[in-house]
XYZ file of C-alpha atoms in Angstrom:
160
model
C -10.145 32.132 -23.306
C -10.530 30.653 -19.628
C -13.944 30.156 -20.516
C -12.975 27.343 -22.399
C -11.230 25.628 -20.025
C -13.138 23.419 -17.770
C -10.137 21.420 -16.522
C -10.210 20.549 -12.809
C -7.501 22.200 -10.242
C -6.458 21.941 -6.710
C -8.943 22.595 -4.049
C -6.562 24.145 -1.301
C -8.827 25.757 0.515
C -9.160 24.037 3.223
C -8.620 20.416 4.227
C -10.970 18.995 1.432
C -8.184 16.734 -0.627
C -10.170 17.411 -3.929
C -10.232 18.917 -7.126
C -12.793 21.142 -8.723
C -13.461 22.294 -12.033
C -15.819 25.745 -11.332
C -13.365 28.357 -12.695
C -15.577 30.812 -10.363
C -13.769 29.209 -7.687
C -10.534 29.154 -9.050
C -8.039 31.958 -7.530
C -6.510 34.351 -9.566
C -2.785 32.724 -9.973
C -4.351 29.595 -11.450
C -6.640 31.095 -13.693
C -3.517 33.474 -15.110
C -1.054 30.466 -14.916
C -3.190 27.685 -15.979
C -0.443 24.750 -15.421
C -2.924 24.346 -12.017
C -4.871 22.652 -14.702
C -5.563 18.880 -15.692
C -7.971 17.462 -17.788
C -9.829 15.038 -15.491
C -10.839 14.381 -11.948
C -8.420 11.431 -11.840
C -5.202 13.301 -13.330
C -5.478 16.281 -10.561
C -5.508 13.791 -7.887
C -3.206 11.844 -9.189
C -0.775 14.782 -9.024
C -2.025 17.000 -6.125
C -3.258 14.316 -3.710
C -1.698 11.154 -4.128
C -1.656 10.457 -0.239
C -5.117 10.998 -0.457
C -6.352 9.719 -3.980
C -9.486 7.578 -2.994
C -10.987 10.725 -0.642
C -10.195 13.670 -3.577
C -11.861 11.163 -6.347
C -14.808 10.768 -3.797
C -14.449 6.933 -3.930
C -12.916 6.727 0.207
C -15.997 4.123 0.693
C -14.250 1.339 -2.267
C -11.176 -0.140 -1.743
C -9.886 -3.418 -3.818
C -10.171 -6.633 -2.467
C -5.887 -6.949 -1.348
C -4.015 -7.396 1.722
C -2.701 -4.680 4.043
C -0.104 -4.776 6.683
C -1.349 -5.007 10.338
C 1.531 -3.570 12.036
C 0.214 -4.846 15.378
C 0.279 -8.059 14.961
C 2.444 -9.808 12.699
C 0.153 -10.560 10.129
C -1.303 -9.290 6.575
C -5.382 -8.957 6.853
C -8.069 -8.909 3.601
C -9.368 -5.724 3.535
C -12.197 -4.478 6.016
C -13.001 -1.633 8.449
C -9.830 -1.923 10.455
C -7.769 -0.927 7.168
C -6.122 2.684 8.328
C -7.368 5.595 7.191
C -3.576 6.495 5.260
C -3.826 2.907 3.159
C -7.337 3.814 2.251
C -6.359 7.294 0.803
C -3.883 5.643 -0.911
C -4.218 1.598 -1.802
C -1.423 1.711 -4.668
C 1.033 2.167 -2.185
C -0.061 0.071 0.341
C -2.445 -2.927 -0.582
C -0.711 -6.020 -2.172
C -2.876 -8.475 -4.031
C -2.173 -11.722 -2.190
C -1.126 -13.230 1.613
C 2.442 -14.130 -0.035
C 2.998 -10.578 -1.524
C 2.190 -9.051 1.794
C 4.113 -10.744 3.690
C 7.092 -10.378 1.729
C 7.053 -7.292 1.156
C 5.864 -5.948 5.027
C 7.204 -8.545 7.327
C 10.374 -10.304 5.230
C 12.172 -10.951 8.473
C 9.620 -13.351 9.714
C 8.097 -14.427 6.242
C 6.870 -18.096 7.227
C 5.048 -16.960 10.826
C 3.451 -13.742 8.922
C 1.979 -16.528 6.598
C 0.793 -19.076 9.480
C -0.876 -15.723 11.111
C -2.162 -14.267 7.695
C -3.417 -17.661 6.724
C -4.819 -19.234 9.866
C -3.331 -22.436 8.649
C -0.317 -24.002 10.593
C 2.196 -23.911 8.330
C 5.179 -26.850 8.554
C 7.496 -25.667 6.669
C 9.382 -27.394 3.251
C 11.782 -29.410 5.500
C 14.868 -28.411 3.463
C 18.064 -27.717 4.882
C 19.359 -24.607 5.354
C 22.429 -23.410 7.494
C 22.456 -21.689 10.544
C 25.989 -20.979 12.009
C 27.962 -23.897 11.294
C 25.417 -26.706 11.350
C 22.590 -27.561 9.179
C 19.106 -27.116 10.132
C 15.879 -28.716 8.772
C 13.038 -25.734 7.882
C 10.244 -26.304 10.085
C 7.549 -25.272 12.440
C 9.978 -26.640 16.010
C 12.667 -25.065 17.328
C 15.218 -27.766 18.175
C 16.743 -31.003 17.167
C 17.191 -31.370 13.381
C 14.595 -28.234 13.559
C 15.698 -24.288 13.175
C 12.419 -23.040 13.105
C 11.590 -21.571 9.666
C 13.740 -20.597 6.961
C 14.068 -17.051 6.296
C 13.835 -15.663 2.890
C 17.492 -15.261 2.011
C 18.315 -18.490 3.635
C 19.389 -21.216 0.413
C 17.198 -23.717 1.133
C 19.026 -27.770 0.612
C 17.029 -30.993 -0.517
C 19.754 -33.055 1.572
């Protein structure tokens, strides 16, 4: 009967984050409980190493072309060579498909400056009104006057 199988399983062996599917190299409580098993490459990472999908599916090299949080600056960056290792073993959780996304979801608190970083592109603002203690305050790029700096996400913006 287990000759039939040629599902893949766990590779805990060591640090490899992979799945095989040699049932020479299975041990003995998988091959006699075969719930170990799933029926594709994909479906045993999926649920043995989702931290580390991309390295157990032996694609760690691709990664979609998103946006990942750079948590030292204050900024979301296209994918490239500084992406860390953790958000390359797993992009579902971590890569976002566009600048806006990013930033909302990573650095909500300061929204408008993670887009004039992310972007390269100064960024002015809608010049809506929004309130800020008791007063009104126009969102844009200056601090003072008419000016609060940028509206935050959850402030209600105001066309007058």
């Amino acid at each position: 009967l287990l000759s039939l199988i040629s599902d893949w399983f766990p590779d805990w062996s060591g640090d490899s984050y992979t799945c095989l599917n040699d049932l020479d190299r299975a041990p003995f409580y998988m091959k006699v409980n075969t719930d170990y098993f799933e029926d594709s490459l994909d479906a045993c990472c999926k649920r043995y190493f989702p931290w580390a999908y991309s390295e157990c599916t032996g694609d760690s090299g691709t990664v979609p072309d998103r946006y990942f949080p750079n948590w030292d600056g204050n900024e979301c960056m296209q994918v490239d060579d500084l992406l860390p290792e953790y958000m390359r073993n797993n992009p579902d959780q971590w890569l976002v498909t566009t600048i806006e996304s990013c930033c909302k979801r990573y650095f909500a608190w300061s929204y408008s400056e993670c887009l004039a970083e992310s972007s390269g592109v100064a960024i002015t603002g809608s010049l809506d009104w929004y309130v800020q203690g008791e007063v009104c305050k126009q969102d844009c790029a200056e601090d003072g006057g008419t000016c609060g700096g940028f509206a935050q996400p959850w402030n209600q913006l105001y066309i007058s």
